[in-house]
XYZ file of C-alpha atoms in Angstrom:
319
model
C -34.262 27.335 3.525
C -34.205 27.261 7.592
C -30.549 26.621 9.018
C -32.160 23.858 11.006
C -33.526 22.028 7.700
C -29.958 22.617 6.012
C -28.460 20.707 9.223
C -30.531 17.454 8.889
C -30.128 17.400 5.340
C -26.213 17.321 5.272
C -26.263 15.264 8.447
C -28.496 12.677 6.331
C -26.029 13.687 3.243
C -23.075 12.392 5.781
C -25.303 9.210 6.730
C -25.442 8.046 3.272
C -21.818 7.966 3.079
C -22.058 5.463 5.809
C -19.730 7.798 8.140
C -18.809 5.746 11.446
C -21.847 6.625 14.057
C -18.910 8.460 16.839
C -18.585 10.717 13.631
C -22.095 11.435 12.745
C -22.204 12.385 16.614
C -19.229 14.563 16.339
C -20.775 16.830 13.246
C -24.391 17.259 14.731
C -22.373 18.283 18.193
C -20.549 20.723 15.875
C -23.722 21.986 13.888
C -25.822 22.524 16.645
C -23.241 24.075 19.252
C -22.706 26.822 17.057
C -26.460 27.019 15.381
C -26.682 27.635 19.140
C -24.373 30.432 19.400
C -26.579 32.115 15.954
C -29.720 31.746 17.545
C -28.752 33.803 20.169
C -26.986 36.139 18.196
C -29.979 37.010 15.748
C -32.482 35.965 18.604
C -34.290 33.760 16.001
C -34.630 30.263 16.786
C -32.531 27.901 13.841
C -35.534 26.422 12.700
C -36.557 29.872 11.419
C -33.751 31.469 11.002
C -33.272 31.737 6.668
C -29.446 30.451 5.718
C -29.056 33.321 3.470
C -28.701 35.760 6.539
C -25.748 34.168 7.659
C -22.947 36.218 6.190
C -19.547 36.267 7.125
C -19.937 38.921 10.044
C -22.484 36.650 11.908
C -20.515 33.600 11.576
C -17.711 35.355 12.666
C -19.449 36.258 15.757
C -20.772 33.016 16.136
C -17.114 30.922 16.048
C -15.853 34.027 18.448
C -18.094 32.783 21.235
C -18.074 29.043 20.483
C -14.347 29.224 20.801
C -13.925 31.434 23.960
C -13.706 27.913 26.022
C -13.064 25.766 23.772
C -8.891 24.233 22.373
C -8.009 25.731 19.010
C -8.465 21.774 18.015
C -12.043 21.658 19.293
C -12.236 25.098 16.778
C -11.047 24.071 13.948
C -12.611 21.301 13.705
C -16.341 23.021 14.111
C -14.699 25.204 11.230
C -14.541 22.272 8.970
C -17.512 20.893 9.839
C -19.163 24.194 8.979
C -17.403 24.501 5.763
C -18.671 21.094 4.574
C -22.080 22.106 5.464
C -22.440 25.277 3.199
C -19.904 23.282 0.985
C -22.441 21.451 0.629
C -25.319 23.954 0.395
C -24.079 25.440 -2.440
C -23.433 22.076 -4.406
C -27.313 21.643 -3.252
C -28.642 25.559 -4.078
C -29.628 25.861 -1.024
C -27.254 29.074 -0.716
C -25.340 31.177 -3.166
C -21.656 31.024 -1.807
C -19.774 29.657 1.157
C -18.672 32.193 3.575
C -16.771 30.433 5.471
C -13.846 30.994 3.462
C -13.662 34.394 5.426
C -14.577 32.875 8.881
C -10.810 32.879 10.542
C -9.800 29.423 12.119
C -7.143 28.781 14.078
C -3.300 27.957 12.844
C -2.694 24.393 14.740
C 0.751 22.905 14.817
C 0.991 19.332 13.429
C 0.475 16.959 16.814
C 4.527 15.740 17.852
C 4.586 12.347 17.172
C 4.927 9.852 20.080
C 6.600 6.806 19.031
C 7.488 3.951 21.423
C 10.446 5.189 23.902
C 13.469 3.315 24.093
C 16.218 2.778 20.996
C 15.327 -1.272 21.354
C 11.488 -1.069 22.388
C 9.993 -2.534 19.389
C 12.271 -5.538 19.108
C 12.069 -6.239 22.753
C 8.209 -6.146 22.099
C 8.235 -8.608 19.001
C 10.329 -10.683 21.168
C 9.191 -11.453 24.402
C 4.989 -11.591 22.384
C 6.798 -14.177 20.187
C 8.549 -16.248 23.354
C 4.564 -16.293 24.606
C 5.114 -13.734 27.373
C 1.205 -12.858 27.047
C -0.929 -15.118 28.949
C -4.473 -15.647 28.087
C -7.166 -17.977 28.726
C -6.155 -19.448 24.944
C -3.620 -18.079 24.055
C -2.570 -17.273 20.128
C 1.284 -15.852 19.778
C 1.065 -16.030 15.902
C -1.667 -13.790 15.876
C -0.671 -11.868 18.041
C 3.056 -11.493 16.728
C 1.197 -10.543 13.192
C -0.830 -8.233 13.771
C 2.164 -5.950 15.974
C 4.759 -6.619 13.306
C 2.351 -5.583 10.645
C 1.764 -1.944 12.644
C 5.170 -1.658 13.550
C 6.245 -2.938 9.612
C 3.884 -0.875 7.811
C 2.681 1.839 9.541
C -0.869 0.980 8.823
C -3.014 2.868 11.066
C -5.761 1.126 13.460
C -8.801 1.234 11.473
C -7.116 0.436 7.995
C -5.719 -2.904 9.950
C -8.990 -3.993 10.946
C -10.452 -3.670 7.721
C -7.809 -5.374 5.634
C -8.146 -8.714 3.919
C -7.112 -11.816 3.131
C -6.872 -10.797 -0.701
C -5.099 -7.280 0.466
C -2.135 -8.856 0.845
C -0.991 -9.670 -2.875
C 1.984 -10.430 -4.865
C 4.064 -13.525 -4.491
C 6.714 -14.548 -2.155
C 9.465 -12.227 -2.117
C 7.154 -9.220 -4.264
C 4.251 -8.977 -1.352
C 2.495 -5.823 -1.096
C -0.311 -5.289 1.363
C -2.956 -2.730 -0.560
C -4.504 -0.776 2.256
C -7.618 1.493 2.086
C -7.195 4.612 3.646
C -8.822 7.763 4.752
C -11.006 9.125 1.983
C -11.179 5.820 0.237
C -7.226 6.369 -0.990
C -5.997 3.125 -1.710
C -1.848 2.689 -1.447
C 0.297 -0.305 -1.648
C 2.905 -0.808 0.936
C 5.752 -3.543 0.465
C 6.326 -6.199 2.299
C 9.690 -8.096 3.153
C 9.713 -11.566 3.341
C 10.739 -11.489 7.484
C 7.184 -10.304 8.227
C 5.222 -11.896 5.269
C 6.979 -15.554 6.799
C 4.912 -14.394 10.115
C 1.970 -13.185 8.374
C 1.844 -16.740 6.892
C 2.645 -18.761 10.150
C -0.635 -16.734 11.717
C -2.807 -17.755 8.594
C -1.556 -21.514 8.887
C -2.098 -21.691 13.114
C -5.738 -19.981 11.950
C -6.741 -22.625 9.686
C -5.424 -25.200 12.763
C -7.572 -23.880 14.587
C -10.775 -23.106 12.874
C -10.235 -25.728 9.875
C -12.127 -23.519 6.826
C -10.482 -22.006 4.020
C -9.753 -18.429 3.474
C -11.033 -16.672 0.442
C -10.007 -13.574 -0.493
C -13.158 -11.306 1.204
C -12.135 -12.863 4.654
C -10.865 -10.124 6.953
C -7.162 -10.733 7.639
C -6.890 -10.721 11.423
C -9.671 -12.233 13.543
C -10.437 -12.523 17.259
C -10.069 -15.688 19.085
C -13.939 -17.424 18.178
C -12.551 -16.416 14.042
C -14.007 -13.793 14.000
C -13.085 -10.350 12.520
C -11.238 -8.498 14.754
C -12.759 -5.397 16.407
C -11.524 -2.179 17.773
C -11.843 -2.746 21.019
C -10.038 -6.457 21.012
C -7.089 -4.403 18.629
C -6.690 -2.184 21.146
C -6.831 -4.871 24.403
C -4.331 -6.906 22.354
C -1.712 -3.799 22.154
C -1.904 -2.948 25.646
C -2.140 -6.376 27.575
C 1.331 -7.224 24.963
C 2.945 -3.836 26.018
C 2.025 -4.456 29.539
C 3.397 -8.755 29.170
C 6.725 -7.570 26.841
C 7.503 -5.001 30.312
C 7.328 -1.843 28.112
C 4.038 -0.292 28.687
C 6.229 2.769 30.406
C 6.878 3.527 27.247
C 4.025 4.726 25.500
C 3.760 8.572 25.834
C 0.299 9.441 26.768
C -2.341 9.898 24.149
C -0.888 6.870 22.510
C -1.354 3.370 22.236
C -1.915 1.512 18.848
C -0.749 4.866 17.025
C 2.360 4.757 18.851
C 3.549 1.779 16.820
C 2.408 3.738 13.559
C 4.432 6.953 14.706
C 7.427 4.324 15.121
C 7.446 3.312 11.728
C 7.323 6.751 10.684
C 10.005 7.673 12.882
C 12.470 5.086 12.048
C 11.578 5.740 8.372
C 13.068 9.793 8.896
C 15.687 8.456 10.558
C 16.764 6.324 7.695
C 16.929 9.145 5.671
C 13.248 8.661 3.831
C 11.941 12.302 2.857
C 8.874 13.559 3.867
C 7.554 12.406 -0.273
C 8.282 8.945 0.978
C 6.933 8.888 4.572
C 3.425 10.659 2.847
C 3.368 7.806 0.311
C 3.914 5.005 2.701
C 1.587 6.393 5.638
C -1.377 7.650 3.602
C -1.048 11.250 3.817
C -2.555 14.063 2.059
C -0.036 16.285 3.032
C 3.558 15.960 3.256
C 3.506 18.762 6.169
C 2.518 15.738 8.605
C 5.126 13.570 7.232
C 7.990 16.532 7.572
C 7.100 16.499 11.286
C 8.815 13.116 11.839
C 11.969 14.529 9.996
C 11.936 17.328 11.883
C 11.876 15.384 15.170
C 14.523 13.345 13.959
C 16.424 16.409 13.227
C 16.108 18.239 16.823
C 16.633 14.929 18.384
C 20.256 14.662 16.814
C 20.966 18.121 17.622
C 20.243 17.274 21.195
C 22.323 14.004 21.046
C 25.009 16.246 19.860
C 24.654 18.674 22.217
C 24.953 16.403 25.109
C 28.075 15.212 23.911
C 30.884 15.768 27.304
C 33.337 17.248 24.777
C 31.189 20.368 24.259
C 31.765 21.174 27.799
C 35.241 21.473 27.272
C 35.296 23.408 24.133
C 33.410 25.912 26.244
C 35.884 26.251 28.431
C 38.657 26.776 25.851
C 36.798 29.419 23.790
Protein backbone atom coordinates (compact mmCIF):
# COMPACT_ATOMS: atom_id res chain seq x y z
CA UNK A 1 0.00 0.00 0.00
CA UNK A 2 0.87 3.80 -1.14
CA UNK A 3 1.49 6.19 1.97
CA UNK A 4 -1.05 8.44 0.34
CA UNK A 5 -3.87 5.57 0.36
CA UNK A 6 -2.83 4.70 4.11
CA UNK A 7 -3.53 8.59 4.89
CA UNK A 8 -7.17 8.71 3.60
CA UNK A 9 -7.94 5.54 5.05
CA UNK A 10 -7.07 6.44 8.76
CA UNK A 11 -8.30 9.96 8.12
CA UNK A 12 -11.76 8.21 7.09
CA UNK A 13 -10.91 5.65 10.16
CA UNK A 14 -10.83 9.09 12.40
CA UNK A 15 -14.16 10.34 10.57
CA UNK A 16 -16.08 7.44 11.66
CA UNK A 17 -15.31 8.16 15.14
CA UNK A 18 -17.11 11.35 14.53
CA UNK A 19 -13.80 13.40 15.62
CA UNK A 20 -14.76 17.28 15.85
CA UNK A 21 -14.08 18.71 12.07
CA UNK A 22 -10.99 21.47 13.69
CA UNK A 23 -9.52 17.93 14.56
CA UNK A 24 -9.90 16.05 11.41
CA UNK A 25 -8.15 19.34 9.99
CA UNK A 26 -5.43 19.18 12.49
CA UNK A 27 -4.38 15.29 11.57
CA UNK A 28 -4.52 15.67 7.66
CA UNK A 29 -2.27 19.07 8.35
CA UNK A 30 -0.06 16.66 10.33
CA UNK A 31 -0.10 13.69 7.73
CA UNK A 32 0.53 15.58 4.84
CA UNK A 33 3.21 18.18 6.22
CA UNK A 34 5.43 15.48 6.91
CA UNK A 35 4.32 12.96 3.85
CA UNK A 36 5.70 16.22 2.42
CA UNK A 37 8.96 16.21 4.03
CA UNK A 38 9.22 12.00 2.69
CA UNK A 39 8.47 12.82 -0.67
CA UNK A 40 11.24 14.90 -0.89
CA UNK A 41 13.43 12.83 0.95
CA UNK A 42 12.96 9.58 -1.28
CA UNK A 43 12.01 11.93 -4.30
CA UNK A 44 8.90 9.71 -4.84
CA UNK A 45 5.70 11.36 -4.80
CA UNK A 46 3.31 9.82 -1.54
CA UNK A 47 0.92 8.46 -3.77
CA UNK A 48 3.63 6.03 -4.94
CA UNK A 49 5.73 5.87 -2.46
CA UNK A 50 5.11 1.89 -0.76
CA UNK A 51 4.62 2.30 3.34
CA UNK A 52 6.90 -0.51 3.88
CA UNK A 53 9.99 1.72 2.88
CA UNK A 54 9.47 3.92 5.59
CA UNK A 55 11.75 2.65 8.31
CA UNK A 56 12.84 4.32 11.22
CA UNK A 57 15.91 6.17 9.53
CA UNK A 58 13.57 7.94 6.97
CA UNK A 59 11.10 8.98 9.44
CA UNK A 60 13.69 10.17 11.45
CA UNK A 61 14.82 12.35 8.74
CA UNK A 62 11.53 13.31 7.94
CA UNK A 63 10.43 14.72 11.76
CA UNK A 64 14.22 16.36 11.70
CA UNK A 65 13.13 18.75 8.97
CA UNK A 66 9.44 19.14 9.86
CA UNK A 67 10.60 20.28 13.23
CA UNK A 68 13.50 22.67 12.31
CA UNK A 69 10.71 25.65 12.50
CA UNK A 70 8.33 24.34 14.15
CA UNK A 71 7.58 24.49 18.74
CA UNK A 72 8.44 21.15 20.32
CA UNK A 73 4.38 21.26 20.86
CA UNK A 74 3.68 21.61 17.14
CA UNK A 75 6.30 18.25 17.12
CA UNK A 76 4.98 16.21 19.26
CA UNK A 77 1.93 16.40 18.33
CA UNK A 78 2.73 15.38 14.42
CA UNK A 79 4.53 12.48 16.44
CA UNK A 80 1.29 11.27 17.77
CA UNK A 81 -0.53 11.75 14.95
CA UNK A 82 1.98 9.60 13.09
CA UNK A 83 1.96 6.96 15.65
CA UNK A 84 -1.83 6.53 15.40
CA UNK A 85 -1.51 6.24 11.76
CA UNK A 86 0.88 3.14 11.55
CA UNK A 87 -0.89 2.28 14.94
CA UNK A 88 -3.32 1.86 12.97
CA UNK A 89 -1.71 0.23 9.91
CA UNK A 90 -0.66 -2.53 11.66
CA UNK A 91 -4.12 -3.22 13.43
CA UNK A 92 -5.21 -2.97 9.52
CA UNK A 93 -2.04 -5.18 7.85
CA UNK A 94 -1.30 -2.67 5.96
CA UNK A 95 2.38 -2.74 7.55
CA UNK A 96 4.27 -5.15 9.71
CA UNK A 97 5.34 -2.96 12.79
CA UNK A 98 5.19 0.64 13.91
CA UNK A 99 8.40 2.42 13.79
CA UNK A 100 7.64 5.14 15.32
CA UNK A 101 8.42 3.82 18.57
CA UNK A 102 12.12 4.71 17.57
CA UNK A 103 11.26 8.13 15.94
CA UNK A 104 12.56 10.58 18.98
CA UNK A 105 9.91 13.27 20.05
CA UNK A 106 10.40 15.92 22.08
CA UNK A 107 10.28 15.94 26.19
CA UNK A 108 7.51 18.86 26.81
CA UNK A 109 6.96 20.20 30.28
CA UNK A 110 3.34 19.99 31.53
CA UNK A 111 1.75 23.69 30.44
CA UNK A 112 1.83 25.98 34.15
CA UNK A 113 -1.51 26.34 34.99
CA UNK A 114 -3.11 29.83 34.87
CA UNK A 115 -5.81 30.14 37.27
CA UNK A 116 -7.74 33.39 37.88
CA UNK A 117 -5.28 36.05 39.71
CA UNK A 118 -6.27 37.49 42.82
CA UNK A 119 -6.81 35.44 46.41
CA UNK A 120 -10.76 36.72 46.16
CA UNK A 121 -11.27 36.70 42.21
CA UNK A 122 -13.71 33.98 41.95
CA UNK A 123 -16.04 35.13 44.69
CA UNK A 124 -15.92 38.66 43.54
CA UNK A 125 -16.93 37.09 40.09
CA UNK A 126 -19.95 34.94 41.46
CA UNK A 127 -20.90 38.05 43.14
CA UNK A 128 -21.16 40.99 41.24
CA UNK A 129 -22.78 38.15 37.92
CA UNK A 130 -25.28 37.29 40.71
CA UNK A 131 -26.08 41.24 41.77
CA UNK A 132 -26.81 41.45 37.66
CA UNK A 133 -23.63 43.42 36.91
CA UNK A 134 -23.83 41.92 33.19
CA UNK A 135 -26.05 43.81 31.01
CA UNK A 136 -27.61 42.31 28.03
CA UNK A 137 -30.32 42.92 25.71
CA UNK A 138 -32.32 40.08 28.03
CA UNK A 139 -30.62 39.48 30.45
CA UNK A 140 -30.50 35.86 32.46
CA UNK A 141 -28.29 36.06 35.94
CA UNK A 142 -29.40 32.47 36.92
CA UNK A 143 -27.97 31.14 33.98
CA UNK A 144 -25.42 32.83 33.94
CA UNK A 145 -24.45 32.41 37.77
CA UNK A 146 -24.82 28.41 36.91
CA UNK A 147 -23.00 27.79 34.44
CA UNK A 148 -19.62 29.90 36.20
CA UNK A 149 -20.22 28.25 39.55
CA UNK A 150 -20.44 24.90 37.91
CA UNK A 151 -16.70 25.57 36.13
CA UNK A 152 -15.39 27.15 39.01
CA UNK A 153 -17.24 24.13 41.42
CA UNK A 154 -16.28 21.29 39.38
CA UNK A 155 -13.62 21.83 37.27
CA UNK A 156 -15.46 20.55 34.30
CA UNK A 157 -13.70 21.57 31.29
CA UNK A 158 -15.46 23.62 28.30
CA UNK A 159 -16.56 21.02 26.02
CA UNK A 160 -17.69 18.43 28.77
CA UNK A 161 -20.05 21.54 30.07
CA UNK A 162 -21.65 21.98 26.89
CA UNK A 163 -22.44 18.55 26.43
CA UNK A 164 -23.88 17.74 29.82
CA UNK A 165 -27.50 17.03 30.59
CA UNK A 166 -30.35 17.44 32.32
CA UNK A 167 -30.20 13.66 33.52
CA UNK A 168 -26.19 14.16 34.23
CA UNK A 169 -26.86 15.68 37.17
CA UNK A 170 -28.20 12.74 39.49
CA UNK A 171 -28.64 11.83 43.01
CA UNK A 172 -30.97 13.57 45.38
CA UNK A 173 -30.75 16.67 47.35
CA UNK A 174 -27.88 16.70 49.53
CA UNK A 175 -26.10 13.29 47.48
CA UNK A 176 -25.92 15.22 43.84
CA UNK A 177 -23.32 14.12 41.58
CA UNK A 178 -22.94 15.57 38.12
CA UNK A 179 -21.61 12.41 35.77
CA UNK A 180 -19.51 14.09 33.14
CA UNK A 181 -18.17 12.53 29.88
CA UNK A 182 -14.77 13.18 29.28
CA UNK A 183 -11.94 12.91 26.88
CA UNK A 184 -11.83 9.42 25.42
CA UNK A 185 -15.38 8.71 26.34
CA UNK A 186 -14.18 8.37 30.33
CA UNK A 187 -17.10 8.93 32.25
CA UNK A 188 -16.44 10.30 36.15
CA UNK A 189 -18.78 11.49 38.73
CA UNK A 190 -18.03 14.66 40.50
CA UNK A 191 -20.02 15.70 43.78
CA UNK A 192 -21.96 18.30 44.23
CA UNK A 193 -22.73 20.45 47.46
CA UNK A 194 -25.95 21.63 48.02
CA UNK A 195 -24.68 25.69 47.74
CA UNK A 196 -24.26 25.18 43.97
CA UNK A 197 -26.92 22.43 43.28
CA UNK A 198 -29.59 25.32 45.11
CA UNK A 199 -28.24 27.56 41.98
CA UNK A 200 -28.22 24.89 39.53
CA UNK A 201 -31.94 24.51 40.46
CA UNK A 202 -32.90 28.30 40.59
CA UNK A 203 -31.44 28.38 36.69
CA UNK A 204 -33.64 25.25 35.76
CA UNK A 205 -36.81 26.91 37.49
CA UNK A 206 -36.15 30.74 35.75
CA UNK A 207 -35.69 28.29 32.39
CA UNK A 208 -38.95 26.71 32.57
CA UNK A 209 -40.35 30.62 33.34
CA UNK A 210 -39.21 31.42 30.55
CA UNK A 211 -39.66 28.83 27.92
CA UNK A 212 -42.68 26.94 29.77
CA UNK A 213 -41.76 23.02 28.52
CA UNK A 214 -40.57 20.38 30.64
CA UNK A 215 -37.15 19.02 30.88
CA UNK A 216 -36.50 15.40 30.28
CA UNK A 217 -33.54 13.89 30.99
CA UNK A 218 -31.79 14.05 27.13
CA UNK A 219 -32.21 17.94 27.33
CA UNK A 220 -28.80 19.59 27.37
CA UNK A 221 -28.31 21.30 30.75
CA UNK A 222 -27.37 24.87 29.88
CA UNK A 223 -28.99 26.59 26.89
CA UNK A 224 -28.60 29.94 25.12
CA UNK A 225 -31.07 32.63 25.46
CA UNK A 226 -33.86 31.35 22.39
CA UNK A 227 -33.52 27.56 24.76
CA UNK A 228 -31.41 26.42 22.95
CA UNK A 229 -28.28 24.28 23.67
CA UNK A 230 -25.57 26.27 24.42
CA UNK A 231 -22.65 26.54 21.97
CA UNK A 232 -19.00 27.18 22.17
CA UNK A 233 -18.87 30.27 21.00
CA UNK A 234 -21.93 31.77 23.33
CA UNK A 235 -19.82 29.68 26.46
CA UNK A 236 -17.05 31.47 25.70
CA UNK A 237 -18.87 35.23 25.06
CA UNK A 238 -20.65 34.52 28.37
CA UNK A 239 -17.13 34.07 30.36
CA UNK A 240 -15.57 37.02 28.99
CA UNK A 241 -18.42 39.74 28.78
CA UNK A 242 -18.97 38.40 32.96
CA UNK A 243 -15.14 38.79 33.58
CA UNK A 244 -15.15 42.01 31.78
CA UNK A 245 -18.95 43.24 33.91
CA UNK A 246 -17.55 41.54 37.53
CA UNK A 247 -14.14 44.21 36.78
CA UNK A 248 -11.71 41.22 36.74
CA UNK A 249 -10.92 40.51 33.21
CA UNK A 250 -7.11 41.75 34.23
CA UNK A 251 -6.96 38.77 35.65
CA UNK A 252 -6.93 36.11 33.29
CA UNK A 253 -3.29 35.25 32.28
CA UNK A 254 -3.10 35.03 28.60
CA UNK A 255 -3.92 31.84 26.82
CA UNK A 256 -6.79 31.54 29.20
CA UNK A 257 -10.26 32.18 29.44
CA UNK A 258 -12.93 29.44 30.24
CA UNK A 259 -9.90 27.06 31.30
CA UNK A 260 -8.82 29.54 33.70
CA UNK A 261 -11.80 28.80 35.93
CA UNK A 262 -10.98 24.94 35.49
CA UNK A 263 -7.19 25.57 36.50
CA UNK A 264 -8.84 27.43 39.64
CA UNK A 265 -10.57 24.58 40.84
CA UNK A 266 -7.60 22.59 40.45
CA UNK A 267 -5.57 25.01 42.15
CA UNK A 268 -7.60 25.58 45.16
CA UNK A 269 -8.04 21.77 45.31
CA UNK A 270 -3.73 21.45 45.85
CA UNK A 271 -3.97 24.01 48.05
CA UNK A 272 -6.37 22.23 50.28
CA UNK A 273 -4.14 19.58 50.55
CA UNK A 274 -5.91 17.12 47.73
CA UNK A 275 -3.02 14.86 46.17
CA UNK A 276 -2.36 14.69 42.77
CA UNK A 277 -4.71 10.87 42.96
CA UNK A 278 -7.51 13.20 43.86
CA UNK A 279 -7.07 16.22 41.54
CA UNK A 280 -6.66 13.27 38.45
CA UNK A 281 -9.94 11.72 39.64
CA UNK A 282 -11.90 14.87 39.92
CA UNK A 283 -10.49 16.63 36.63
CA UNK A 284 -10.49 13.67 34.23
CA UNK A 285 -6.97 12.92 33.86
CA UNK A 286 -5.09 10.11 32.49
CA UNK A 287 -2.16 10.98 34.18
CA UNK A 288 -1.54 12.15 37.55
CA UNK A 289 1.76 14.04 36.15
CA UNK A 290 -0.78 16.92 35.02
CA UNK A 291 -2.50 16.91 38.25
CA UNK A 292 1.07 17.06 40.33
CA UNK A 293 1.67 20.30 38.39
CA UNK A 294 -0.97 22.20 40.41
CA UNK A 295 0.71 20.84 43.68
CA UNK A 296 3.77 21.78 42.61
CA UNK A 297 2.68 25.37 41.91
CA UNK A 298 1.13 25.47 45.10
CA UNK A 299 4.31 24.38 46.58
CA UNK A 300 6.78 27.11 44.90
CA UNK A 301 4.15 29.63 45.50
CA UNK A 302 4.42 29.13 49.41
CA UNK A 303 8.04 29.05 49.24
CA UNK A 304 7.88 32.43 47.65
CA UNK A 305 5.27 33.74 50.21
CA UNK A 306 7.77 32.64 52.70
CA UNK A 307 10.51 34.04 51.25
CA UNK A 308 9.10 37.45 51.05
CA UNK A 309 8.47 37.44 54.55
CA UNK A 310 10.46 41.10 56.08
CA UNK A 311 11.87 38.92 58.88
CA UNK A 312 14.17 37.03 56.48
CA UNK A 313 15.88 40.22 55.83
CA UNK A 314 16.89 40.48 59.20
CA UNK A 315 18.01 37.03 59.86
CA UNK A 316 20.39 37.81 57.03
CA UNK A 317 21.82 40.34 58.64
CA UNK A 318 22.40 38.47 61.92
CA UNK A 319 23.96 35.35 60.34
Amino acid sequence: MDLARLVESYLEHLQARKLAANSLRAYRRDLESVAGELAELTGTPSDRLPVDDLDASVLRSAFARFAAKRSAATVTRAWSTWNGLFGFGVIEGAVAGNPMQVVPKPRSAPAAPKPLQGEETPERLLKQVASGVRKARNPWPERDLAILATLLCTGVRSAELLELTVASLAGRGGDRRLHVQGKGGKSRSIPIEDSLDGLIQTYLRTRKQRFGNRLPGAEPLFVDHRGEKLQRGGLQYLVRRSLQAAGVSDRVQPGAMVHALRHTFATRLAEDGASAAEIAKLLGHSSINSSQTYIDVTAREQRLSVKANRTHRVLGELG
